[in-house]
Amino acid sequence: MEHVNNTALHLAEGRAPAKRPVIVEGAPMMVNGKRRWVTYEALDYDADDFDQVGAAIAQAGLERTSAWADRCRT
């Protein structure tokens, strides 16, 4: 199973002390009762190495799985 959607790795990436690039994203939001497109700054996450990191975690015996949503990793 791929680790690209592994929330724990995304959380760790966001909390890491390293500087991360910031990008501008947008989403529809309700503002004063009206739907508006709002832009905001977000971290530019990079999951390219998540499969390698996830494999190392599994090999070290630290991976836990669950039957929820087919299979979850923590």
Tab-separated table of N, CA and C in Angstrom:
chain	number	residue	atom	x	y	z
A	1	MET	N	0.844	-1.183	0.000
A	1	MET	CA	0.000	0.000	0.000
A	1	MET	C	0.886	1.241	0.000
A	2	GLU	N	0.482	2.225	-0.770
A	2	GLU	CA	1.249	3.458	-0.843
A	2	GLU	C	1.061	4.304	0.413
A	3	HIS	N	2.035	5.133	0.702
A	3	HIS	CA	1.991	6.004	1.881
A	3	HIS	C	1.717	7.455	1.538
A	4	VAL	N	1.389	7.753	0.272
A	4	VAL	CA	1.200	9.140	-0.140
A	4	VAL	C	0.077	9.812	0.660
A	5	ASN	N	-0.908	9.050	1.127
A	5	ASN	CA	-2.013	9.603	1.910
A	5	ASN	C	-1.859	9.338	3.402
A	6	ASN	N	-0.665	8.987	3.829
A	6	ASN	CA	-0.412	8.691	5.237
A	6	ASN	C	-0.424	10.001	6.036
A	7	THR	N	-1.506	10.215	6.764
A	7	THR	CA	-1.697	11.464	7.504
A	7	THR	C	-0.589	11.695	8.521
A	8	ALA	N	-0.096	10.647	9.144
A	8	ALA	CA	0.963	10.803	10.145
A	8	ALA	C	2.226	11.385	9.509
A	9	LEU	N	2.533	10.974	8.289
A	9	LEU	CA	3.720	11.511	7.612
A	9	LEU	C	3.502	12.962	7.192
A	10	HIS	N	2.291	13.295	6.753
A	10	HIS	CA	1.998	14.698	6.417
A	10	HIS	C	2.077	15.581	7.669
A	11	LEU	N	1.578	15.079	8.788
A	11	LEU	CA	1.654	15.830	10.048
A	11	LEU	C	3.112	16.047	10.443
A	12	ALA	N	3.915	14.989	10.356
A	12	ALA	CA	5.332	15.096	10.709
A	12	ALA	C	6.044	16.093	9.797
A	13	GLU	N	5.708	16.073	8.514
A	13	GLU	CA	6.330	17.006	7.577
A	13	GLU	C	5.988	18.447	7.941
A	14	GLY	N	4.744	18.679	8.305
A	14	GLY	CA	4.320	20.023	8.674
A	14	GLY	C	4.926	20.522	9.963
A	15	ARG	N	5.212	19.597	10.888
A	15	ARG	CA	5.770	19.985	12.185
A	15	ARG	C	7.296	19.990	12.215
A	16	ALA	N	7.916	19.486	11.164
A	16	ALA	CA	9.377	19.457	11.112
A	16	ALA	C	9.915	20.887	11.127
A	17	PRO	N	11.061	21.086	11.788
A	17	PRO	CA	11.602	22.441	11.905
A	17	PRO	C	12.153	23.013	10.601
A	18	ALA	N	12.295	22.200	9.572
A	18	ALA	CA	12.842	22.683	8.304
A	18	ALA	C	11.883	23.672	7.650
A	19	LYS	N	12.435	24.646	6.961
A	19	LYS	CA	11.612	25.605	6.212
A	19	LYS	C	11.002	24.897	5.012
A	20	ARG	N	9.742	25.100	4.797
A	20	ARG	CA	9.044	24.508	3.667
A	20	ARG	C	8.546	25.620	2.738
A	21	PRO	N	8.544	25.362	1.440
A	21	PRO	CA	7.979	26.347	0.517
A	21	PRO	C	6.485	26.542	0.793
A	22	VAL	N	6.021	27.738	0.558
A	22	VAL	CA	4.616	28.068	0.756
A	22	VAL	C	3.994	28.326	-0.611
A	23	ILE	N	2.780	27.830	-0.807
A	23	ILE	CA	2.042	28.066	-2.042
A	23	ILE	C	0.711	28.725	-1.706
A	24	VAL	N	0.098	29.326	-2.699
A	24	VAL	CA	-1.221	29.921	-2.510
A	24	VAL	C	-2.260	28.929	-3.030
A	25	GLU	N	-3.215	28.594	-2.184
A	25	GLU	CA	-4.310	27.710	-2.564
A	25	GLU	C	-5.617	28.459	-2.378
A	26	GLY	N	-6.692	27.875	-2.829
A	26	GLY	CA	-7.991	28.511	-2.684
A	26	GLY	C	-9.083	27.490	-2.475
A	27	ALA	N	-10.190	27.959	-1.925
A	27	ALA	CA	-11.334	27.096	-1.682
A	27	ALA	C	-12.587	27.955	-1.555
A	28	PRO	N	-13.750	27.389	-1.900
A	28	PRO	CA	-14.982	28.134	-1.684
A	28	PRO	C	-15.315	28.149	-0.193
A	29	MET	N	-15.667	29.316	0.324
A	29	MET	CA	-16.015	29.467	1.735
A	29	MET	C	-17.198	30.422	1.858
A	30	MET	N	-17.945	30.253	2.935
A	30	MET	CA	-19.033	31.172	3.226
A	30	MET	C	-18.457	32.377	3.964
A	31	VAL	N	-18.636	33.576	3.401
A	31	VAL	CA	-18.158	34.818	4.005
A	31	VAL	C	-19.360	35.759	4.109
A	32	ASN	N	-19.712	36.090	5.337
A	32	ASN	CA	-20.880	36.956	5.569
A	32	ASN	C	-22.126	36.435	4.864
A	33	GLY	N	-22.312	35.106	4.924
A	33	GLY	CA	-23.500	34.491	4.347
A	33	GLY	C	-23.472	34.292	2.844
A	34	LYS	N	-22.341	34.605	2.203
A	34	LYS	CA	-22.227	34.439	0.759
A	34	LYS	C	-21.049	33.539	0.433
A	35	ARG	N	-21.247	32.728	-0.604
A	35	ARG	CA	-20.168	31.849	-1.034
A	35	ARG	C	-19.140	32.662	-1.806
A	36	ARG	N	-17.878	32.575	-1.353
A	36	ARG	CA	-16.777	33.308	-1.979
A	36	ARG	C	-15.591	32.361	-2.186
A	37	TRP	N	-14.791	32.676	-3.189
A	37	TRP	CA	-13.535	31.954	-3.383
A	37	TRP	C	-12.480	32.681	-2.563
A	38	VAL	N	-11.878	31.983	-1.614
A	38	VAL	CA	-10.914	32.584	-0.704
A	38	VAL	C	-9.561	31.924	-0.930
A	39	THR	N	-8.504	32.729	-1.050
A	39	THR	CA	-7.153	32.190	-1.180
A	39	THR	C	-6.434	32.282	0.164
A	40	TYR	N	-5.486	31.382	0.357
A	40	TYR	CA	-4.725	31.324	1.596
A	40	TYR	C	-3.370	30.680	1.313
A	41	GLU	N	-2.422	30.911	2.198
A	41	GLU	CA	-1.101	30.299	2.069
A	41	GLU	C	-1.099	28.951	2.777
A	42	ALA	N	-0.447	27.975	2.156
A	42	ALA	CA	-0.344	26.634	2.730
A	42	ALA	C	1.053	26.092	2.447
A	43	LEU	N	1.475	25.135	3.254
A	43	LEU	CA	2.761	24.491	3.002
A	43	LEU	C	2.693	23.692	1.710
A	44	ASP	N	3.760	23.707	0.957
A	44	ASP	CA	3.853	22.924	-0.271
A	44	ASP	C	4.404	21.553	0.096
A	45	TYR	N	3.499	20.650	0.450
A	45	TYR	CA	3.905	19.314	0.897
A	45	TYR	C	4.531	18.522	-0.246
A	46	ASP	N	5.470	17.657	0.095
A	46	ASP	CA	6.162	16.826	-0.877
A	46	ASP	C	6.170	15.389	-0.357
A	47	ALA	N	5.327	14.543	-0.927
A	47	ALA	CA	5.206	13.159	-0.466
A	47	ALA	C	6.053	12.197	-1.298
A	48	ASP	N	6.991	12.708	-2.072
A	48	ASP	CA	7.783	11.855	-2.960
A	48	ASP	C	8.523	10.737	-2.239
A	49	ASP	N	8.957	10.971	-1.006
A	49	ASP	CA	9.721	9.945	-0.289
A	49	ASP	C	8.883	9.213	0.758
A	50	PHE	N	7.573	9.412	0.775
A	50	PHE	CA	6.731	8.789	1.797
A	50	PHE	C	6.745	7.263	1.707
A	51	ASP	N	6.787	6.682	0.506
A	51	ASP	CA	6.830	5.226	0.397
A	51	ASP	C	8.112	4.665	1.008
A	52	GLN	N	9.227	5.344	0.780
A	52	GLN	CA	10.509	4.911	1.345
A	52	GLN	C	10.488	5.042	2.864
A	53	VAL	N	9.975	6.148	3.373
A	53	VAL	CA	9.888	6.355	4.819
A	53	VAL	C	8.933	5.328	5.433
A	54	GLY	N	7.782	5.114	4.798
A	54	GLY	CA	6.805	4.141	5.305
A	54	GLY	C	7.380	2.733	5.349
A	55	ALA	N	8.153	2.357	4.332
A	55	ALA	CA	8.778	1.033	4.313
A	55	ALA	C	9.778	0.892	5.457
A	56	ALA	N	10.525	1.942	5.735
A	56	ALA	CA	11.493	1.907	6.840
A	56	ALA	C	10.770	1.776	8.182
A	57	ILE	N	9.647	2.476	8.332
A	57	ILE	CA	8.859	2.382	9.566
A	57	ILE	C	8.332	0.959	9.737
A	58	ALA	N	7.815	0.370	8.648
A	58	ALA	CA	7.296	-0.998	8.705
A	58	ALA	C	8.410	-1.993	9.027
A	59	GLN	N	9.557	-1.818	8.394
A	59	GLN	CA	10.686	-2.733	8.616
A	59	GLN	C	11.173	-2.666	10.059
A	60	ALA	N	11.065	-1.493	10.688
A	60	ALA	CA	11.486	-1.337	12.082
A	60	ALA	C	10.442	-1.878	13.057
A	61	GLY	N	9.296	-2.347	12.534
A	61	GLY	CA	8.259	-2.904	13.385
A	61	GLY	C	7.395	-1.851	14.060
A	62	LEU	N	7.377	-0.633	13.524
A	62	LEU	CA	6.637	0.466	14.138
A	62	LEU	C	5.297	0.745	13.470
A	63	GLU	N	4.988	0.044	12.389
A	63	GLU	CA	3.746	0.277	11.665
A	63	GLU	C	2.596	-0.476	12.331
A	64	ARG	N	1.437	0.180	12.412
A	64	ARG	CA	0.227	-0.436	12.937
A	64	ARG	C	-0.838	-0.319	11.854
A	65	THR	N	-1.617	-1.372	11.660
A	65	THR	CA	-2.666	-1.347	10.650
A	65	THR	C	-4.026	-1.537	11.306
A	66	SER	N	-5.065	-1.188	10.569
A	66	SER	CA	-6.430	-1.282	11.056
A	66	SER	C	-7.328	-1.703	9.906
A	67	ALA	N	-8.463	-2.293	10.206
A	67	ALA	CA	-9.420	-2.678	9.177
A	67	ALA	C	-10.267	-1.488	8.733
A	68	TRP	N	-10.180	-0.365	9.433
A	68	TRP	CA	-10.971	0.813	9.087
A	68	TRP	C	-10.574	1.310	7.714
A	69	ALA	N	-11.528	1.590	6.891
A	69	ALA	CA	-11.301	2.084	5.525
A	69	ALA	C	-10.302	1.207	4.781
A	70	ASP	N	-10.535	-0.075	4.799
A	70	ASP	CA	-9.706	-1.108	4.180
A	70	ASP	C	-8.400	-1.317	4.941
A	71	ARG	N	-7.593	-0.299	5.070
A	71	ARG	CA	-6.332	-0.457	5.785
A	71	ARG	C	-5.769	0.929	6.089
A	72	CYS	N	-5.505	1.174	7.343
A	72	CYS	CA	-4.944	2.464	7.759
A	72	CYS	C	-3.603	2.216	8.407
A	73	ARG	N	-2.732	3.170	8.272
A	73	ARG	CA	-1.403	3.059	8.875
A	73	ARG	C	-1.199	4.203	9.832
A	74	THR	N	-0.593	3.914	10.961
A	74	THR	CA	-0.246	4.953	11.921
A	74	THR	C	1.177	4.772	12.364
